[in-house]
mmCIF file with all atom_site columns, C-alpha atoms and ligand atoms in Angstrom:
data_model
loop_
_atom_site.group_PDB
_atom_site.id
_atom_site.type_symbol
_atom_site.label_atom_id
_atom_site.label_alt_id
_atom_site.label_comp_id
_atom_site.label_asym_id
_atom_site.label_entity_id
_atom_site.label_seq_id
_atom_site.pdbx_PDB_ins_code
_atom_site.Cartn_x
_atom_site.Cartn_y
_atom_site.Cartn_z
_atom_site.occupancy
_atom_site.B_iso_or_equiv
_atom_site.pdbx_formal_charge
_atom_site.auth_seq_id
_atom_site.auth_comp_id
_atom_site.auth_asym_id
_atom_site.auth_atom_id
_atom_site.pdbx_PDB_model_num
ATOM   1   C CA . UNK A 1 1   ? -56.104 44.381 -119.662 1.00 92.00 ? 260 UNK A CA 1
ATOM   2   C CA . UNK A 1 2   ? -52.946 43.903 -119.409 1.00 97.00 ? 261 UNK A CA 1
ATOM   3   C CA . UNK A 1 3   ? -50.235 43.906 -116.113 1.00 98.00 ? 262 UNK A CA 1
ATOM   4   C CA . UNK A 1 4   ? -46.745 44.926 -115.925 1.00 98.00 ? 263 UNK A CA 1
ATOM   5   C CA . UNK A 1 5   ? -45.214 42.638 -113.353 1.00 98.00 ? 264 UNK A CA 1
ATOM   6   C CA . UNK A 1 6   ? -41.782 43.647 -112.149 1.00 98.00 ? 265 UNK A CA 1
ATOM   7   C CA . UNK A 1 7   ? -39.483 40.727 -112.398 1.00 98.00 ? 266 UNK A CA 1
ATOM   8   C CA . UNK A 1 8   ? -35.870 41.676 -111.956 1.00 98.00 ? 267 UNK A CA 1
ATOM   9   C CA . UNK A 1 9   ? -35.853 39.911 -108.398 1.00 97.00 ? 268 UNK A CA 1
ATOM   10  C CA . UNK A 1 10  ? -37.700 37.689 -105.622 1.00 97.00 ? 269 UNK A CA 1
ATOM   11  C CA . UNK A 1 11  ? -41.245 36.023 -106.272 1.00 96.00 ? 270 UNK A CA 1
ATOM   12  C CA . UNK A 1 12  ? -42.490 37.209 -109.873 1.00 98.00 ? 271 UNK A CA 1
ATOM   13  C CA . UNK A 1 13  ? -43.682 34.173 -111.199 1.00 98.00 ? 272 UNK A CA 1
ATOM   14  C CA . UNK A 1 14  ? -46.210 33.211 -108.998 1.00 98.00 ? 273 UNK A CA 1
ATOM   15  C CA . UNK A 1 15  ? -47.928 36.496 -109.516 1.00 98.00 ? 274 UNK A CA 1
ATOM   16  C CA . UNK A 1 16  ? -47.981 35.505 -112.961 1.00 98.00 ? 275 UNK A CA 1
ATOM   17  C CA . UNK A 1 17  ? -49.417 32.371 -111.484 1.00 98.00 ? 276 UNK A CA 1
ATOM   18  C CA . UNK A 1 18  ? -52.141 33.740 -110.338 1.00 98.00 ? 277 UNK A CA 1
ATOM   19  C CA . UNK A 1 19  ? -53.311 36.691 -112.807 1.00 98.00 ? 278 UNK A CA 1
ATOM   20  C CA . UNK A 1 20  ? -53.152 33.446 -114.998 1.00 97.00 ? 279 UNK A CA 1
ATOM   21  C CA . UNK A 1 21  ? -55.801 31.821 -112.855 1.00 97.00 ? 280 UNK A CA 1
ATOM   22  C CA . UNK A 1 22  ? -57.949 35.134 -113.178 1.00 97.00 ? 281 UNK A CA 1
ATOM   23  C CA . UNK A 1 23  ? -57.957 35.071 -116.648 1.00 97.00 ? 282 UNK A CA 1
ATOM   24  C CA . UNK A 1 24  ? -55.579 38.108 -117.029 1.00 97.00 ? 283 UNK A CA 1
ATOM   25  C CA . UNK A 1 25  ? -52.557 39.100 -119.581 1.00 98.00 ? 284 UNK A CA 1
ATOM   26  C CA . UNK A 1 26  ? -48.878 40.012 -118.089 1.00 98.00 ? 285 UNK A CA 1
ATOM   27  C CA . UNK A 1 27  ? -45.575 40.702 -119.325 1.00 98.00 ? 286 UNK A CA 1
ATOM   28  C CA . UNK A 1 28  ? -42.241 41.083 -116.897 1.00 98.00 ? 287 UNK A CA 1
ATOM   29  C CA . UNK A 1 29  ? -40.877 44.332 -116.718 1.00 98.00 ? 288 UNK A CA 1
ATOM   30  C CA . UNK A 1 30  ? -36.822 43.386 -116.856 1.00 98.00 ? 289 UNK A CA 1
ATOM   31  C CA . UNK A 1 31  ? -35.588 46.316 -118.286 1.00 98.00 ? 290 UNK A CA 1
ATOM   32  C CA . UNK A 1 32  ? -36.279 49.947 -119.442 1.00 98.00 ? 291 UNK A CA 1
ATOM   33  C CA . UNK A 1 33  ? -37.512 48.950 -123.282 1.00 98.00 ? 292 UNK A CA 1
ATOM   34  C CA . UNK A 1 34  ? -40.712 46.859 -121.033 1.00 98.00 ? 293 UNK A CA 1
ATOM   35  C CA . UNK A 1 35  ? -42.088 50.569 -119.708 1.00 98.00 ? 294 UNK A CA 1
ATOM   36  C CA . UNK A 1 36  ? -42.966 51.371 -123.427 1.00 97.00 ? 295 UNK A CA 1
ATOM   37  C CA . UNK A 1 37  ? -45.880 48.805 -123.401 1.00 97.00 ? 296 UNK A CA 1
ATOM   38  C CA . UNK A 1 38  ? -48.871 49.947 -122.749 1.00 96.00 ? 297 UNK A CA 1
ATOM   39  C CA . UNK A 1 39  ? -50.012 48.647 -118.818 1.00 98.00 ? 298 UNK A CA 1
ATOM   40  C CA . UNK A 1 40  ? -52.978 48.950 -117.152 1.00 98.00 ? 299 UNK A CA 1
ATOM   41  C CA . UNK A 1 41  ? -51.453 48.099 -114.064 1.00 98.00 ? 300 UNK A CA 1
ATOM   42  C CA . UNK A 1 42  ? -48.433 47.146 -111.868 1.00 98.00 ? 301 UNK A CA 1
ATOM   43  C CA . UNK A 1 43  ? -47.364 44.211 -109.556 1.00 99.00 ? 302 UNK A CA 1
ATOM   44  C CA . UNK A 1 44  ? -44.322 44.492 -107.303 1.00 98.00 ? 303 UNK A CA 1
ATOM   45  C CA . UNK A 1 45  ? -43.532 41.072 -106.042 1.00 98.00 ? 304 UNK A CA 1
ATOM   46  C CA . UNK A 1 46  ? -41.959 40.328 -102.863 1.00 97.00 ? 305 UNK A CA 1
ATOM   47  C CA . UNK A 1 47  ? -37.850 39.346 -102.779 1.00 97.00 ? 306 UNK A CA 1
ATOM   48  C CA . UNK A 1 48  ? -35.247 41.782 -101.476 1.00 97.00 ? 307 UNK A CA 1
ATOM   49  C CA . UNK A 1 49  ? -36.514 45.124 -101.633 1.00 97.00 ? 308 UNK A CA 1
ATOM   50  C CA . UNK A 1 50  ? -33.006 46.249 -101.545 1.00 97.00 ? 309 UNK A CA 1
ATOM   51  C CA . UNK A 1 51  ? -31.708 44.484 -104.315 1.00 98.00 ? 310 UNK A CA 1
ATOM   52  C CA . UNK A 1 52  ? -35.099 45.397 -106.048 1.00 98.00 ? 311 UNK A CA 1
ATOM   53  C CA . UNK A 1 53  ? -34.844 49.503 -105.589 1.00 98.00 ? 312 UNK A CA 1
ATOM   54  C CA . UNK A 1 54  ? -30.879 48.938 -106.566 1.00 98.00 ? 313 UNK A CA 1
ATOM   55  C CA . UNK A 1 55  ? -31.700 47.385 -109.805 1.00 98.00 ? 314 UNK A CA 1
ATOM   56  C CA . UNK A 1 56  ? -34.527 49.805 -110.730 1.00 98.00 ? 315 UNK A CA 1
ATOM   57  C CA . UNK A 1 57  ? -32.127 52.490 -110.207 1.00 98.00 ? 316 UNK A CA 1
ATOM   58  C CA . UNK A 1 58  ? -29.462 50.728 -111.997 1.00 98.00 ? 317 UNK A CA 1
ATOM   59  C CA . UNK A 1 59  ? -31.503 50.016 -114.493 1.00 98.00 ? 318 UNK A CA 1
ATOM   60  C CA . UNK A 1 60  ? -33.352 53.823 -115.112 1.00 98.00 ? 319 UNK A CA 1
ATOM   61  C CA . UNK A 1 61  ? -36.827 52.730 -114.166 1.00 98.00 ? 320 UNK A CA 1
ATOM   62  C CA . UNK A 1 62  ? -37.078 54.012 -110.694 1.00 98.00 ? 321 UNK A CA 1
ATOM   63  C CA . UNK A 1 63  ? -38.300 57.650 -112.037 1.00 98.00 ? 322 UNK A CA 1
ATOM   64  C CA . UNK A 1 64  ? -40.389 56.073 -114.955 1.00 98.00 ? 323 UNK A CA 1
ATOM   65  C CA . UNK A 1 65  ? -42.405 53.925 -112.263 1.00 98.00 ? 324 UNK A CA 1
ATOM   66  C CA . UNK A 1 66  ? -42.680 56.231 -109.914 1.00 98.00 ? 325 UNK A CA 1
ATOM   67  C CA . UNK A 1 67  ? -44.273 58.741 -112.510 1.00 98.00 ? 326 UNK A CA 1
ATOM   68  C CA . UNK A 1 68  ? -46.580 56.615 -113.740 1.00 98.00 ? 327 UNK A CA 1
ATOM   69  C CA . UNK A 1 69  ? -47.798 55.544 -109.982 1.00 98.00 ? 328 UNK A CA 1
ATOM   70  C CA . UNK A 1 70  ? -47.760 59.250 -109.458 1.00 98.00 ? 329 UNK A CA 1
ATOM   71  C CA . UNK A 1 71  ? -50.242 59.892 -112.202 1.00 97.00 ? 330 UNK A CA 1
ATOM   72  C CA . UNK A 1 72  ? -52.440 56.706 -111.159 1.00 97.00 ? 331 UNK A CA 1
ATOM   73  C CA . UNK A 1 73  ? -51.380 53.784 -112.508 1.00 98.00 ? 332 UNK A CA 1
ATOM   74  C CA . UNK A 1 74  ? -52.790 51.145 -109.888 1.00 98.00 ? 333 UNK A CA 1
ATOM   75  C CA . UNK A 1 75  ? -50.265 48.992 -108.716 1.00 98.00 ? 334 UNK A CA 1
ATOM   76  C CA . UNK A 1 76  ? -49.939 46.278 -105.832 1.00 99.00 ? 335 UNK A CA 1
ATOM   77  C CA . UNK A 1 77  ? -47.190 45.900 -104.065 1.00 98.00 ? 336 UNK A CA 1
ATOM   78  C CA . UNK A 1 78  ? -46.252 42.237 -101.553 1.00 98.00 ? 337 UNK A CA 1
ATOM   79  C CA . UNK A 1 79  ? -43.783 42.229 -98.807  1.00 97.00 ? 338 UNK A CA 1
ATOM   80  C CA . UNK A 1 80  ? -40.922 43.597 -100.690 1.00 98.00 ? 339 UNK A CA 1
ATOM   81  C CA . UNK A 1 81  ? -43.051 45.396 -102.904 1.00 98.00 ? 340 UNK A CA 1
ATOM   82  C CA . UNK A 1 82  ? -44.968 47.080 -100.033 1.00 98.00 ? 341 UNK A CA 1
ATOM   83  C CA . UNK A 1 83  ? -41.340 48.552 -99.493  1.00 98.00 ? 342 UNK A CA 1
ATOM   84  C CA . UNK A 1 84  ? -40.639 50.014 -102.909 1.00 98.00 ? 343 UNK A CA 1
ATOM   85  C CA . UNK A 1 85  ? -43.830 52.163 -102.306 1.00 98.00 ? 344 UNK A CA 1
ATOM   86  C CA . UNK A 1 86  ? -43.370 53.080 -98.732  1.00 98.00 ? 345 UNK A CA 1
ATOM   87  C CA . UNK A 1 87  ? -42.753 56.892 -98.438  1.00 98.00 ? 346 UNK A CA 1
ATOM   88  C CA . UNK A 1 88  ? -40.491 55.985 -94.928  1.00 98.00 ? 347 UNK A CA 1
ATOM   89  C CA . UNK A 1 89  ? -38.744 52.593 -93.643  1.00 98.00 ? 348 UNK A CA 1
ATOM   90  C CA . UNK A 1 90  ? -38.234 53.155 -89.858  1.00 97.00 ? 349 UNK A CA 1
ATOM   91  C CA . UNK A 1 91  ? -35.327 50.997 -89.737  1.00 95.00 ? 350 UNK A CA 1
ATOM   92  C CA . UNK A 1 92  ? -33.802 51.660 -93.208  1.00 95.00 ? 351 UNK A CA 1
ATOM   93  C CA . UNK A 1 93  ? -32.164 54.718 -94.485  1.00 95.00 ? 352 UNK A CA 1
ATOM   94  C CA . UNK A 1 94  ? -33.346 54.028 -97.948  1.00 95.00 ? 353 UNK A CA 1
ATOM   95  C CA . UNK A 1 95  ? -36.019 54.981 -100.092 1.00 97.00 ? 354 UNK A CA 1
ATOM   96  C CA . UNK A 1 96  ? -37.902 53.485 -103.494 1.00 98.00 ? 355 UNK A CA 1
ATOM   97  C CA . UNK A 1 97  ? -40.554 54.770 -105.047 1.00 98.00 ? 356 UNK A CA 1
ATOM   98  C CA . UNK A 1 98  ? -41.488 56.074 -101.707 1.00 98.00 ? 357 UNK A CA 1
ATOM   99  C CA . UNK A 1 99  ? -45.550 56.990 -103.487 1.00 98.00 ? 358 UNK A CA 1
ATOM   100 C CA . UNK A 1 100 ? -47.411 55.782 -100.436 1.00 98.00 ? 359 UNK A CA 1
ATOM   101 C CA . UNK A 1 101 ? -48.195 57.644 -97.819  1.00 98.00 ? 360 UNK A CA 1
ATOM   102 C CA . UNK A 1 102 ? -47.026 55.226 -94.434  1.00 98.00 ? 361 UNK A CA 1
ATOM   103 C CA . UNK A 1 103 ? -44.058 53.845 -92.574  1.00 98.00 ? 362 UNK A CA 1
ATOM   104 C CA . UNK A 1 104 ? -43.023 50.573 -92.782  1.00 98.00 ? 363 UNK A CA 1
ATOM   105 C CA . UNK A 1 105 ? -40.829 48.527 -90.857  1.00 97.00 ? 364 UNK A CA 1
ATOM   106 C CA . UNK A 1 106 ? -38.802 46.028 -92.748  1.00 95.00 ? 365 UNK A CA 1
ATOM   107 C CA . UNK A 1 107 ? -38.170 42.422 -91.357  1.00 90.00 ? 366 UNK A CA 1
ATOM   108 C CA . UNK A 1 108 ? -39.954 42.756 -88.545  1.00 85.00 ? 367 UNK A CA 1
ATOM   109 C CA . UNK A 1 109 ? -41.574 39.946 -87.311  1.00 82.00 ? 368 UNK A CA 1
ATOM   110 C CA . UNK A 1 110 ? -37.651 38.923 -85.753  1.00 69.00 ? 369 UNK A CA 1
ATOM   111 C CA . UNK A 1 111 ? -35.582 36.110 -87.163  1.00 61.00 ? 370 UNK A CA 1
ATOM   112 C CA . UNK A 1 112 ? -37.773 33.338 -85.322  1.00 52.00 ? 371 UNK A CA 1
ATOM   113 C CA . UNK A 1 113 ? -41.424 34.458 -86.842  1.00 59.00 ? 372 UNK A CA 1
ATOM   114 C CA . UNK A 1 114 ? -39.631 34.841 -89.874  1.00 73.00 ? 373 UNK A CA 1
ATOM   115 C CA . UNK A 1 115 ? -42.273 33.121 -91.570  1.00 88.00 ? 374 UNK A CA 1
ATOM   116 C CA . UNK A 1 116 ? -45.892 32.273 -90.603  1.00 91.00 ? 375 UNK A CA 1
ATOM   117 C CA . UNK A 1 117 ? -49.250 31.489 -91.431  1.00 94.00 ? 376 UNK A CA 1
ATOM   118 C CA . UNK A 1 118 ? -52.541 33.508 -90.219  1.00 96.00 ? 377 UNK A CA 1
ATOM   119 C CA . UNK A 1 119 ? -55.913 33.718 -91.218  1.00 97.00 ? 378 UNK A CA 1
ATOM   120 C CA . UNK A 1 120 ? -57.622 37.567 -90.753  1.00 98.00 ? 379 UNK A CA 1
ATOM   121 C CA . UNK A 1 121 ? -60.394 39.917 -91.921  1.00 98.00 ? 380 UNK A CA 1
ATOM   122 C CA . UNK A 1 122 ? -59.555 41.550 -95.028  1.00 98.00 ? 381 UNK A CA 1
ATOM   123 C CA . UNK A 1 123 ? -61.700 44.729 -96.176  1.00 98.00 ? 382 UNK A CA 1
ATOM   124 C CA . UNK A 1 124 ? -64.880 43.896 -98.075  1.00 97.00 ? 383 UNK A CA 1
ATOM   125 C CA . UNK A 1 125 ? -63.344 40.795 -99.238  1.00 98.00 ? 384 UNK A CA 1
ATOM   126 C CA . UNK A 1 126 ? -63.885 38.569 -95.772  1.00 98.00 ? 385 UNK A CA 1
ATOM   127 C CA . UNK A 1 127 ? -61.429 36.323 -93.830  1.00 98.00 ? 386 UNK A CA 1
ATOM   128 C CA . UNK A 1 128 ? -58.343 35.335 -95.753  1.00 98.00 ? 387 UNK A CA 1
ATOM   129 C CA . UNK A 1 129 ? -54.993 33.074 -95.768  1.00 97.00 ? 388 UNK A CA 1
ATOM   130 C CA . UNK A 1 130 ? -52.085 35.107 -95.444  1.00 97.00 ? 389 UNK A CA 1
ATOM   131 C CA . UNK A 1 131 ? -48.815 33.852 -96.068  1.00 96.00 ? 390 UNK A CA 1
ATOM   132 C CA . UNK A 1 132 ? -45.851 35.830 -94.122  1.00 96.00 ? 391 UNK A CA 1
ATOM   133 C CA . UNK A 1 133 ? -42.116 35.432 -95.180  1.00 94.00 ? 392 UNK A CA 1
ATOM   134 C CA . UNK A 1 134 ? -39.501 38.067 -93.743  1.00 93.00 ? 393 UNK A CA 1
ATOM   135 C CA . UNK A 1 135 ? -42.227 40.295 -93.842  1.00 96.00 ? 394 UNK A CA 1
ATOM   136 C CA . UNK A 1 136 ? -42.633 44.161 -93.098  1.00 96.00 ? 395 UNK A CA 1
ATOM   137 C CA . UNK A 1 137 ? -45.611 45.676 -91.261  1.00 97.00 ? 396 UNK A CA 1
ATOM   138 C CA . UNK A 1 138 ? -47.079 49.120 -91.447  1.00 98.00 ? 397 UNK A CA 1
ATOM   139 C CA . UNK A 1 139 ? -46.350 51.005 -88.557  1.00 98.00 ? 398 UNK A CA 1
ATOM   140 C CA . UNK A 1 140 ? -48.483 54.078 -89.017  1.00 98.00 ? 399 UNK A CA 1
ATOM   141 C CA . UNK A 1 141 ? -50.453 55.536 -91.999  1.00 98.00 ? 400 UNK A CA 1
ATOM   142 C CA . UNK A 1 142 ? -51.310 59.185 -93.340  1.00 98.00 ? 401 UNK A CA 1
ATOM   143 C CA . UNK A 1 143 ? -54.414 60.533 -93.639  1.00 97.00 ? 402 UNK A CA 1
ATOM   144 C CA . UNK A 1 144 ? -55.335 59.149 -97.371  1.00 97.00 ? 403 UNK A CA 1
ATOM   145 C CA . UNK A 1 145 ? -54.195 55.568 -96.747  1.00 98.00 ? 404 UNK A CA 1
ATOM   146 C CA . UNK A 1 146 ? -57.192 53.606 -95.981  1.00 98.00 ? 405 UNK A CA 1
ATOM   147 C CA . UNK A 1 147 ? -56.147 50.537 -93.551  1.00 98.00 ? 406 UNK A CA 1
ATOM   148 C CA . UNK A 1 148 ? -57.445 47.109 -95.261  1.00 98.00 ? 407 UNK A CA 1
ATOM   149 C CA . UNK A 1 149 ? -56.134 44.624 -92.869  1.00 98.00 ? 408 UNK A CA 1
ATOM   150 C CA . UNK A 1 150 ? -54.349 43.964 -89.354  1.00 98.00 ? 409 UNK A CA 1
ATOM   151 C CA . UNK A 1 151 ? -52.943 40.754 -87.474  1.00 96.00 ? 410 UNK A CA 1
ATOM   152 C CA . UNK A 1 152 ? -52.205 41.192 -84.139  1.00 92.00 ? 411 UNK A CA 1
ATOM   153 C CA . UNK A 1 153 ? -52.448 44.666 -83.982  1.00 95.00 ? 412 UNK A CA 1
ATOM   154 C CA . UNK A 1 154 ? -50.018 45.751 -86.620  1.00 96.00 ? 413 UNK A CA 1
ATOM   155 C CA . UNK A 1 155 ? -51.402 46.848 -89.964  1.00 98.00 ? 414 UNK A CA 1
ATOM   156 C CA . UNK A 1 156 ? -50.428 44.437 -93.285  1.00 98.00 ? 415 UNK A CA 1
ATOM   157 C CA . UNK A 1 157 ? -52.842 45.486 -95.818  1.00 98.00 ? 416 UNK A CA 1
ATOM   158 C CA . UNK A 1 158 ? -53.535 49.232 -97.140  1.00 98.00 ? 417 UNK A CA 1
ATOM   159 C CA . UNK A 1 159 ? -54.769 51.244 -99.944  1.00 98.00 ? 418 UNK A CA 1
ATOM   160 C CA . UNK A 1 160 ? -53.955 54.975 -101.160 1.00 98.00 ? 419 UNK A CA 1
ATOM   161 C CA . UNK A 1 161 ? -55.784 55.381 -104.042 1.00 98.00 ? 420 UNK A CA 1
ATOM   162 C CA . UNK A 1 162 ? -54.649 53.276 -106.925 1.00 98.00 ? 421 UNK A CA 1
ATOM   163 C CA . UNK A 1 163 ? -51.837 51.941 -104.533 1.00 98.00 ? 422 UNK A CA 1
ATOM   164 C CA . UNK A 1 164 ? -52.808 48.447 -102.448 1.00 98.00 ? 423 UNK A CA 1
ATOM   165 C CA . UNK A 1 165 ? -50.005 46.518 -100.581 1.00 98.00 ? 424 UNK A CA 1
ATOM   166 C CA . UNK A 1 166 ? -49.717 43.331 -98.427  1.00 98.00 ? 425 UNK A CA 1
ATOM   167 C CA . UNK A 1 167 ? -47.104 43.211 -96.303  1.00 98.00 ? 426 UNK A CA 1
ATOM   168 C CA . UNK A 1 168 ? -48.208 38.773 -97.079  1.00 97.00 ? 427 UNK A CA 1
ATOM   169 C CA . UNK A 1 169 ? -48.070 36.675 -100.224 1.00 97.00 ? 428 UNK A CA 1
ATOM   170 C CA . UNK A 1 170 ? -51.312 36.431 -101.546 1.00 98.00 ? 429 UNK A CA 1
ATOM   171 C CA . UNK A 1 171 ? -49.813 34.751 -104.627 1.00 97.00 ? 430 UNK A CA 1
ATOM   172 C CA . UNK A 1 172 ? -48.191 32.115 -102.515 1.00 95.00 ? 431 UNK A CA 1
ATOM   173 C CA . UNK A 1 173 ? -52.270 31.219 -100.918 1.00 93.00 ? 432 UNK A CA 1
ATOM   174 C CA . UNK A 1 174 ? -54.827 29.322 -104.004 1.00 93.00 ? 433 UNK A CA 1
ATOM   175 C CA . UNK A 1 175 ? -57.246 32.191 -102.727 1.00 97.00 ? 434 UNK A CA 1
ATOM   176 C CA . UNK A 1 176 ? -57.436 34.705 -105.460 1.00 98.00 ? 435 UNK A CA 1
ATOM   177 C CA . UNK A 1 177 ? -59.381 37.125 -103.898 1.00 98.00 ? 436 UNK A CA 1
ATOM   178 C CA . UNK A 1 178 ? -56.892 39.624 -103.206 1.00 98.00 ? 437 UNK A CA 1
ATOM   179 C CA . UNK A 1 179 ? -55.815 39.298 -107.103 1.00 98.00 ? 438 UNK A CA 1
ATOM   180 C CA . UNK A 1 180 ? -59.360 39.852 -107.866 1.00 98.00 ? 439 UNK A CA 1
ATOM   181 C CA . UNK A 1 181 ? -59.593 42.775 -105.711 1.00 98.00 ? 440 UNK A CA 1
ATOM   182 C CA . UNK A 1 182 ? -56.622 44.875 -107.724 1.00 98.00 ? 441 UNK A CA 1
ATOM   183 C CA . UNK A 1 183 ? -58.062 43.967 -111.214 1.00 98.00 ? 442 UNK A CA 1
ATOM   184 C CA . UNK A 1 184 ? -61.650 45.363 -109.749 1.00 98.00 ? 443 UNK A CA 1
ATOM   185 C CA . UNK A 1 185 ? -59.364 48.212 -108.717 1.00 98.00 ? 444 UNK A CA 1
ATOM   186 C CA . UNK A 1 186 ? -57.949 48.389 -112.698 1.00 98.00 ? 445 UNK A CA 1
ATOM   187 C CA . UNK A 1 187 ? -61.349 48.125 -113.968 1.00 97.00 ? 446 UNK A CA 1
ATOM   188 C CA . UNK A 1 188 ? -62.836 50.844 -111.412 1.00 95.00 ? 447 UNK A CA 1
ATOM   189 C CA . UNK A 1 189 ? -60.395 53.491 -113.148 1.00 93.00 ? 448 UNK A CA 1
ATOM   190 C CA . UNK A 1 190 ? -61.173 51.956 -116.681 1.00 91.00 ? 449 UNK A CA 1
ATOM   191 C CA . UNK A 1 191 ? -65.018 52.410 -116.193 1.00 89.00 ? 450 UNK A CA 1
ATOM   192 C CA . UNK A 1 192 ? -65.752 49.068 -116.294 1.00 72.00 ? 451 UNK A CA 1
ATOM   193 C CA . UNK A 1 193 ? -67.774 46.992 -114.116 1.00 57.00 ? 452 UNK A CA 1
ATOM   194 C CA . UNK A 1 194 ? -66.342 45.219 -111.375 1.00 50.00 ? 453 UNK A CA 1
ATOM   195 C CA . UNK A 1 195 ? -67.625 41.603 -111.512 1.00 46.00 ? 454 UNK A CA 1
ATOM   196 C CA . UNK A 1 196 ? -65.858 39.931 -114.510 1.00 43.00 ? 455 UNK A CA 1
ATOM   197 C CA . UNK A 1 197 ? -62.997 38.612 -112.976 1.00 42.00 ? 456 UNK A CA 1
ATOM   198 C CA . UNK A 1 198 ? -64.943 36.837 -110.520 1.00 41.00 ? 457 UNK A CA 1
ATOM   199 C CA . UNK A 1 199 ? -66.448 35.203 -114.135 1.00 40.00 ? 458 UNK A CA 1
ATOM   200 C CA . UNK A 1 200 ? -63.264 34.918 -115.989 1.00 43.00 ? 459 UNK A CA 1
ATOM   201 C CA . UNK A 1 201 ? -62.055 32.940 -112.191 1.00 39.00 ? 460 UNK A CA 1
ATOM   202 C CA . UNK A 1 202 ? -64.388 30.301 -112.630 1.00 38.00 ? 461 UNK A CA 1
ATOM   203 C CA . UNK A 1 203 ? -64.699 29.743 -116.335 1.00 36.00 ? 462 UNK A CA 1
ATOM   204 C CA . UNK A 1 204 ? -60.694 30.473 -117.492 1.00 38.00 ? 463 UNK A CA 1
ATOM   205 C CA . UNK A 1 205 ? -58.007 28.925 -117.297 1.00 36.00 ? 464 UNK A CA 1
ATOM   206 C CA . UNK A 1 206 ? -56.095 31.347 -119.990 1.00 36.00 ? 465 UNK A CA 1
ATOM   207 C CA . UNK A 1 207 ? -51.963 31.816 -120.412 1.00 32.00 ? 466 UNK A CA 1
ATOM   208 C CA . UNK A 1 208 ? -50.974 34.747 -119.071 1.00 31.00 ? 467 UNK A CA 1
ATOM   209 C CA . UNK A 1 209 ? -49.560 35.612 -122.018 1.00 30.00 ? 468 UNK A CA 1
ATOM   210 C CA . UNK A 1 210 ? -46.173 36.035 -122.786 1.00 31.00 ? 469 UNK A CA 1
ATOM   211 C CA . UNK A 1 211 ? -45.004 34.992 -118.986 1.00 28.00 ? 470 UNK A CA 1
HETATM 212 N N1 . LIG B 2 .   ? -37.402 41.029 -95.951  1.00 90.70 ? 249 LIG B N1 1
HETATM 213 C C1 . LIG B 2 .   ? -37.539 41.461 -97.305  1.00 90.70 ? 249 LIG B C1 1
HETATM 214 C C2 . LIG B 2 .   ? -37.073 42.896 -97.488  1.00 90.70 ? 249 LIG B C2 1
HETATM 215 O O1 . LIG B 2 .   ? -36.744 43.536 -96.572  1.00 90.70 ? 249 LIG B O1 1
HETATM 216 C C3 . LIG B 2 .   ? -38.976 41.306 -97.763  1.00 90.70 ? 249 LIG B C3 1
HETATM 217 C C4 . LIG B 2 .   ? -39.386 39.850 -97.697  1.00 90.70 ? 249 LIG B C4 1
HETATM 218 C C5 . LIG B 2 .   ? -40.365 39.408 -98.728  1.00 90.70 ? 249 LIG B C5 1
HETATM 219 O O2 . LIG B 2 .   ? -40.614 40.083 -99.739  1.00 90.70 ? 249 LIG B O2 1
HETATM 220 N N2 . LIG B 2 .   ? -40.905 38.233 -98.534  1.00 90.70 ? 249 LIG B N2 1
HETATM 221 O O3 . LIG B 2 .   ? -37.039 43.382 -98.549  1.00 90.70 ? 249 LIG B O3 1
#
């Protein structure tokens, strides 16, 4: 297996981090030439989702990415990355890859709560550590976006399909289960079983090889 982690801007290598943890291969995506290698699936950190959509567009990989999410390529998107995906940003004329059905609110926790710490239920996988900074929340999903979790009555965790995003930092917590959860997703659409990375979590402590 092997994930394409988008690392022109904000919080790349801690996703790297992480999928190293699990046991699983990565490579950044920095430029154009990176889409040829074959991915099984996607990570869009969090950073400045602005700066992030300008340099995918400046770079010619906004259509690419948003083709291959289009046809199913499962990819996770944090914070910033939740952004990228959002089909509407209530408070931001601009759009990304705009794939996911919901609208999304961008900073919007207010310059105080800018960053904080909560604990919540998480879909299937239990309570969890989530890790806000600057975040977004989901204001309102469509009718294919299943709701994963919610703190305080705003939605921060969803899933479309092959699409998942946080509007926290799992990769910032040393709980993996959220990781785990997208490569079950990866290996759901491969065929494969979904209990091997729980395996590789305990037994591995692989590169993530090249990053
Ligand atoms: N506030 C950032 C944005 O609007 C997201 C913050 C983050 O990714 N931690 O893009």
């Amino acid at each position: 297996m092997q994930i394409g982690i988008l690392a022109v801007q904000g919080a790349f290598l801690e996703h790297e981090q992480m999928l190293s943890r699990l046991g699983a291969s990565c490579f950044e995506i920095r430029q154009k030439s990176d889409l040829t290698r074959p991915m099984d699936g996607l990570i869009l950190p969090g950073g400045e989702s602005t700066a992030q959509g300008k340099l995918l567009r400046d770079l010619g990989m906004l259509r690419p990415l948003q083709e291959q999410i289009e046809k199913g390529l499962p990819v996770f998107g944090t914070c910033a990355g939740l952004l990228l995906l959002a089909k509407e940003i209530q408070n931001d004329t601009r759009r990304h890859l705009a794939t996911m059905d919901m609208v999304a609110v961008r900073n919007a926790y207010g310059r105080q709560l800018g960053s904080f710490s909560a604990e919540a239920a998480f879909d299937g996988l239990g309570t969890i550590p989530m890790t806000f900074i600057r975040a977004p929340y989901i204001e309102s999903v469509g009718a294919g976006v299943r709701v994963l979790a919610v703190v305080e009555d705003r939605i921060v965790a969803a899933r479309q399909g092959n699409q998942l995003v946080t509007a926290f930092h799992p990769e910032l917590c040393s709980d993996p289960r959220v990781h785990r959860y997208f490569l079950d997703m990866i290996r759901a659409r491969q065929g494969v079983g979904c209990h091997a990375a729980s395996l590789v979590f305990e037994s591995s402590e692989k590169a993530c090889y090249p990053c």
